[in-house]
C-alpha positions in Angstrom: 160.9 58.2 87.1 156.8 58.8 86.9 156.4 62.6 86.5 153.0 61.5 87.5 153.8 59.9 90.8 156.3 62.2 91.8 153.7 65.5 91.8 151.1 63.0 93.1 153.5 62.2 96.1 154.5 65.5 96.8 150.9 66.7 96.9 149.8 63.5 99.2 153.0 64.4 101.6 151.5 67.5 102.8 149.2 65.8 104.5 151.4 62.5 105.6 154.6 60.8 105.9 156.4 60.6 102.4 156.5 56.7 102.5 153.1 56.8 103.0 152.1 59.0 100.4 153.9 57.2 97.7 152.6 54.3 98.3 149.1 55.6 97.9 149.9 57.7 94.8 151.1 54.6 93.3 147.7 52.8 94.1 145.9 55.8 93.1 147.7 55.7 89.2 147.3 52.2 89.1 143.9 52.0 89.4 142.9 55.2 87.2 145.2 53.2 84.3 147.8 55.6 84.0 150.7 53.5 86.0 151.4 49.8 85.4 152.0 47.6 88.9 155.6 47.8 88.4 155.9 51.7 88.4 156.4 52.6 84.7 154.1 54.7 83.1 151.1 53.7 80.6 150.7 55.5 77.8 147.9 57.7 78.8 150.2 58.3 82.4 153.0 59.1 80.3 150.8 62.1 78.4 149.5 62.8 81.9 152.8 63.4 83.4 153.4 65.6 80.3 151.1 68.3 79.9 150.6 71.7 82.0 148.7 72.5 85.1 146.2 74.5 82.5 146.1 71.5 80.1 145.2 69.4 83.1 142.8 71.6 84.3 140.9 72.1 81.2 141.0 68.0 80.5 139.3 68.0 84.2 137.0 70.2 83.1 136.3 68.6 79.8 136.0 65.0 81.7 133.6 66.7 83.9 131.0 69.3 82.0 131.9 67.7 78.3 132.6 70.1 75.3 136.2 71.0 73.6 139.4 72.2 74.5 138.2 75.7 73.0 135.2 75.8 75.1 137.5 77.0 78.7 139.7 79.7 79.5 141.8 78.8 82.0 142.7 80.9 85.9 146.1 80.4 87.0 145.2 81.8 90.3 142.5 79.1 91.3 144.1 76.1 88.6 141.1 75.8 87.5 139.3 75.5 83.8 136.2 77.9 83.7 133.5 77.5 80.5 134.0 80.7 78.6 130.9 82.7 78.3 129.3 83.2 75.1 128.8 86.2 73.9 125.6 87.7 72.3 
């Protein structure tokens, strides 16, 4: 089973019916490359479906404002990668 499409799914059911909500998580993997059409895992979806809610967050964060792994510090409050602030 999809580690992936499972958290996907269970995010996507708070807002409608689980059938419904799997069948669009499914879509939604597909189409980012990280699910094949017949439900296993890619390569990349099978790292996905590995890593941490920070390691996620920080590879958001990276996707989004560039720079290294190093670069964030991570609020487990908010799930959220923030750029640490340089000192001096």
């Amino acid at each position: 089973m999809s580690l992936l499409l499972d958290r996907l799914t269970s995010q996507l059911s708070q807002r409608m019916r689980y059938d419904k909500a799997r069948k669009m998580a499914k879509g939604i993997l597909i189409k980012r490359g990280q699910m094949n059409s017949d439900g296993s895992d890619t390569p990349s979806g099978m790292i996905r479906g590995m890593m941490t809610p920070e390691e996620r967050a920080v590879d958001r964060a990276i996707k989004r404002f560039g720079g290294t792994y190093k670069d964030y510090e991570y609020s487990y409050d908010k799930n959220y990668a923030y750029k640490k602030k340089k000192l001096g």
